[in-house]
Short mmCIF file of C-alpha atoms in Angstrom, two decimals:
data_model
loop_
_atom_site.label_atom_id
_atom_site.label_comp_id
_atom_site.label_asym_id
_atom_site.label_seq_id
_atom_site.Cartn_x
_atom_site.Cartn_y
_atom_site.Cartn_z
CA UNK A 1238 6.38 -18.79 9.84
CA UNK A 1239 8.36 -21.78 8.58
CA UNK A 1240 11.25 -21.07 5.48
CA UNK A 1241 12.36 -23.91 3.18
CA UNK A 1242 16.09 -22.61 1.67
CA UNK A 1243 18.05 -23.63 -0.45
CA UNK A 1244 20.86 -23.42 -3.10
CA UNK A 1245 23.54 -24.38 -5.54
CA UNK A 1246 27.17 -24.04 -5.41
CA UNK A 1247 26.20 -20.46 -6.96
CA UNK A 1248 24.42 -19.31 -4.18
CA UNK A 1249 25.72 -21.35 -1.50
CA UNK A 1250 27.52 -18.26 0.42
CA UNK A 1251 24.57 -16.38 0.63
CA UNK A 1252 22.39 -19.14 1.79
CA UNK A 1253 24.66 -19.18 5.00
CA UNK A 1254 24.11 -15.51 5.62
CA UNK A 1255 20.28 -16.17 5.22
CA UNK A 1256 20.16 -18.81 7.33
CA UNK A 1257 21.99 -16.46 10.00
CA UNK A 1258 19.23 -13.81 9.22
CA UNK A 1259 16.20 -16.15 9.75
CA UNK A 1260 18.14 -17.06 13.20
CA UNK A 1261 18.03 -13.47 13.86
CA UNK A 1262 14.19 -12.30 12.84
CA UNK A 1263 13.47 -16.23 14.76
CA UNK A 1264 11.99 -17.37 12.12
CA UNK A 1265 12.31 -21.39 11.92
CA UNK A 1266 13.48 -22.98 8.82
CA UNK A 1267 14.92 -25.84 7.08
CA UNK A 1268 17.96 -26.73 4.64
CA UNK A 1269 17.62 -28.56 1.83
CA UNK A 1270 20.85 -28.28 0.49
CA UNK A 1271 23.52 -27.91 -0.62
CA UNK A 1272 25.76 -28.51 1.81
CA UNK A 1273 29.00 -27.32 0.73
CA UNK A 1274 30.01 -25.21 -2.16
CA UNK A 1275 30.81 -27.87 -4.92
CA UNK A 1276 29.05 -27.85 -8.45
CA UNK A 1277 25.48 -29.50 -8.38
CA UNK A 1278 22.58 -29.17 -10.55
CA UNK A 1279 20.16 -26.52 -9.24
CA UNK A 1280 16.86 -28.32 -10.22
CA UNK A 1281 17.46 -30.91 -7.66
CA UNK A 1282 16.86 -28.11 -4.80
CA UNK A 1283 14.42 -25.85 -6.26
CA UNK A 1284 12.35 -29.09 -7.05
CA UNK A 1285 12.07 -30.06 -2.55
CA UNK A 1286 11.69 -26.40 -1.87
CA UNK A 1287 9.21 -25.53 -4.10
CA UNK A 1288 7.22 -29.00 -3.71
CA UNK A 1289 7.55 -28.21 0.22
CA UNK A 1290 6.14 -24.78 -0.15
CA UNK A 1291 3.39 -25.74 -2.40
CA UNK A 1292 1.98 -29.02 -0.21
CA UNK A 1293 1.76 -26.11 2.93
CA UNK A 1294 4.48 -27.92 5.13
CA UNK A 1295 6.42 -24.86 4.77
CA UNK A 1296 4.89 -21.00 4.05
CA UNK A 1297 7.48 -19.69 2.24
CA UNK A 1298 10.55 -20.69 0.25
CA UNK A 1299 13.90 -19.26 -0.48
CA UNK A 1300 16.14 -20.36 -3.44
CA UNK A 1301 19.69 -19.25 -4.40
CA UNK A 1302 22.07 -19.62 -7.29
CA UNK A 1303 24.45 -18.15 -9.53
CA UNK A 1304 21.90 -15.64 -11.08
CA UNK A 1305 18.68 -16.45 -9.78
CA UNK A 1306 17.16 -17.45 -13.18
CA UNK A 1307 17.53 -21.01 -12.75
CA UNK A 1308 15.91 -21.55 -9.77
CA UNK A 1309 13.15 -19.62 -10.41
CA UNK A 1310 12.19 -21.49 -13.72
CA UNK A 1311 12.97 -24.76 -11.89
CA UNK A 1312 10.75 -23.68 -8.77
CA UNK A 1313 7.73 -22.43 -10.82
CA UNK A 1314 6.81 -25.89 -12.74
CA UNK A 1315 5.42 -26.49 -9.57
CA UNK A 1316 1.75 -25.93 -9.37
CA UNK A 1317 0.65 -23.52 -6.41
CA UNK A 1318 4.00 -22.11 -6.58
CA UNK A 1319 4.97 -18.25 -7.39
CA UNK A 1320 8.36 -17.89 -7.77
CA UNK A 1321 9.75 -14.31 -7.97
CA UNK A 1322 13.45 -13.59 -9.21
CA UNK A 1323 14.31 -10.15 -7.47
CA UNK A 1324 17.20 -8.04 -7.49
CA UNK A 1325 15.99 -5.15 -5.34
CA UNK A 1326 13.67 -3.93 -2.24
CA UNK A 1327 10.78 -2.48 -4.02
CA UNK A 1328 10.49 -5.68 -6.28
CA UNK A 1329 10.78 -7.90 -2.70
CA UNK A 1330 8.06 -5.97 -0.86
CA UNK A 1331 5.59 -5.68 -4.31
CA UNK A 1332 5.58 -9.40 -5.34
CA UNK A 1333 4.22 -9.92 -1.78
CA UNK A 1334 1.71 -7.22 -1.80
CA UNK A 1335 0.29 -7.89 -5.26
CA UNK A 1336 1.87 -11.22 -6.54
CA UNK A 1337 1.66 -13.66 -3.29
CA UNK A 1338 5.06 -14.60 -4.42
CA UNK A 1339 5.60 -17.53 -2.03
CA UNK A 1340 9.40 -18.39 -2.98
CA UNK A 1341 11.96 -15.90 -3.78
CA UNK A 1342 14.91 -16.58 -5.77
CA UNK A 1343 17.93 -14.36 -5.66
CA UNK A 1344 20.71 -14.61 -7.70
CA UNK A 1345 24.48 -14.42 -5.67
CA UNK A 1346 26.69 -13.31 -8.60
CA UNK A 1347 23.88 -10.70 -9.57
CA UNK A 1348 23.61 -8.48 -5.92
CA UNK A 1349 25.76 -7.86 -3.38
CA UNK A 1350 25.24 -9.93 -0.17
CA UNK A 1351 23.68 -7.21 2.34
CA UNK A 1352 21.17 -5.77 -0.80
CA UNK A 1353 20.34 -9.64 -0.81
CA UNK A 1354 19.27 -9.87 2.91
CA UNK A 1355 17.71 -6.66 2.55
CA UNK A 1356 15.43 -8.01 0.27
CA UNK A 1357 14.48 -10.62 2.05
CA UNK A 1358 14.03 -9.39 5.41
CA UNK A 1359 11.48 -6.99 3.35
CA UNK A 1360 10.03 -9.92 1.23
CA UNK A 1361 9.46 -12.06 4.31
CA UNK A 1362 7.60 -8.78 6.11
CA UNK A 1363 5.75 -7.67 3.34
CA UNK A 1364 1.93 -8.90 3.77
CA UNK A 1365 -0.24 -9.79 0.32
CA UNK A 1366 -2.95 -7.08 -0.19
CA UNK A 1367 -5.53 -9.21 -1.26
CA UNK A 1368 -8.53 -7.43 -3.07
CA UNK A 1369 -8.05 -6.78 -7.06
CA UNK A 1370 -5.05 -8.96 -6.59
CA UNK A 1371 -6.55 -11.87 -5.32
CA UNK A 1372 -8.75 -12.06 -8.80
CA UNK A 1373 -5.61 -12.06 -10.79
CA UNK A 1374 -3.71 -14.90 -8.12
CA UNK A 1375 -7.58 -16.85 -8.96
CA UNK A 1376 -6.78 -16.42 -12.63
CA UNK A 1377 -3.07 -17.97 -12.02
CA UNK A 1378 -4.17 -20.80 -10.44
CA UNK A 1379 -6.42 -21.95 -12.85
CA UNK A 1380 -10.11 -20.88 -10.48
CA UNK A 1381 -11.08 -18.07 -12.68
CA UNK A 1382 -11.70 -17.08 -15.57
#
């Protein structure tokens, strides 16, 4: 599995301890930013993530900010993408099973930091189900009516 992450000065804290988590589970990813904790403009790192995710060079993304709200409305203008803003486990491991969610957004100021890598150690092992689901991804997408 290959992780795009990234976030703003919001969510820059917790994208470290992320990054340290991936290590940890080996899971190989990339970081698109930022870089250090001063203000930027979220859109300009949901926007690479999300783009990255949907064109397959990278199976999942992760975004971060200040609330999480941002990023995910930024992230899913991107066709193919399904951006889930989650605040707890059960959310993380259902928006794989029946959503497909393929970036997560969390939101730093919103959950503490070991709830946040809780849910995404559980959002990264949570498989989609497939079946009825799949008709309603199809319907998404645009392939069925």
């Amino acid at each position: 599995m290959k992780v795009a992450i990234a976030a703003d000065h919001g969510g820059f804290e917790y994208k470290e301890a992320i990054k340290k988590l991936l290590e940890e589970m080996n899971i190989e990813y990339k970081d698109f930013g930022t870089h250090k904790g001063e203000s930027v403009d979220y859109p300009d790192y949901a926007k690479p993530v999300s783009e990255n995710v949907a064109n397959g060079n990278f199976d999942k993304g992760i975004l971060i900010c200040g609330t999480g709200i941002g990023m995910s409305i930024a992230s899913n203008k991107v066709k193919g993408v399904r951006c889930a803003l989650v605040h707890d486990v059960f959310t993380a491991e259902v928006t794989r099973q029946h959503n497909d969610s393929n970036v997560l957004a969390l939101g730093q100021r919103v959950i503490g930091e070991g709830l946040a890598l809780l849910i995404v150690k559980t959002w990264l092992t949570s498989e989609f189900e497939g079946g009825r689901h799949q008709k309603r991804i199809d319907k998404i997408e645009g392939d069925c009516s």
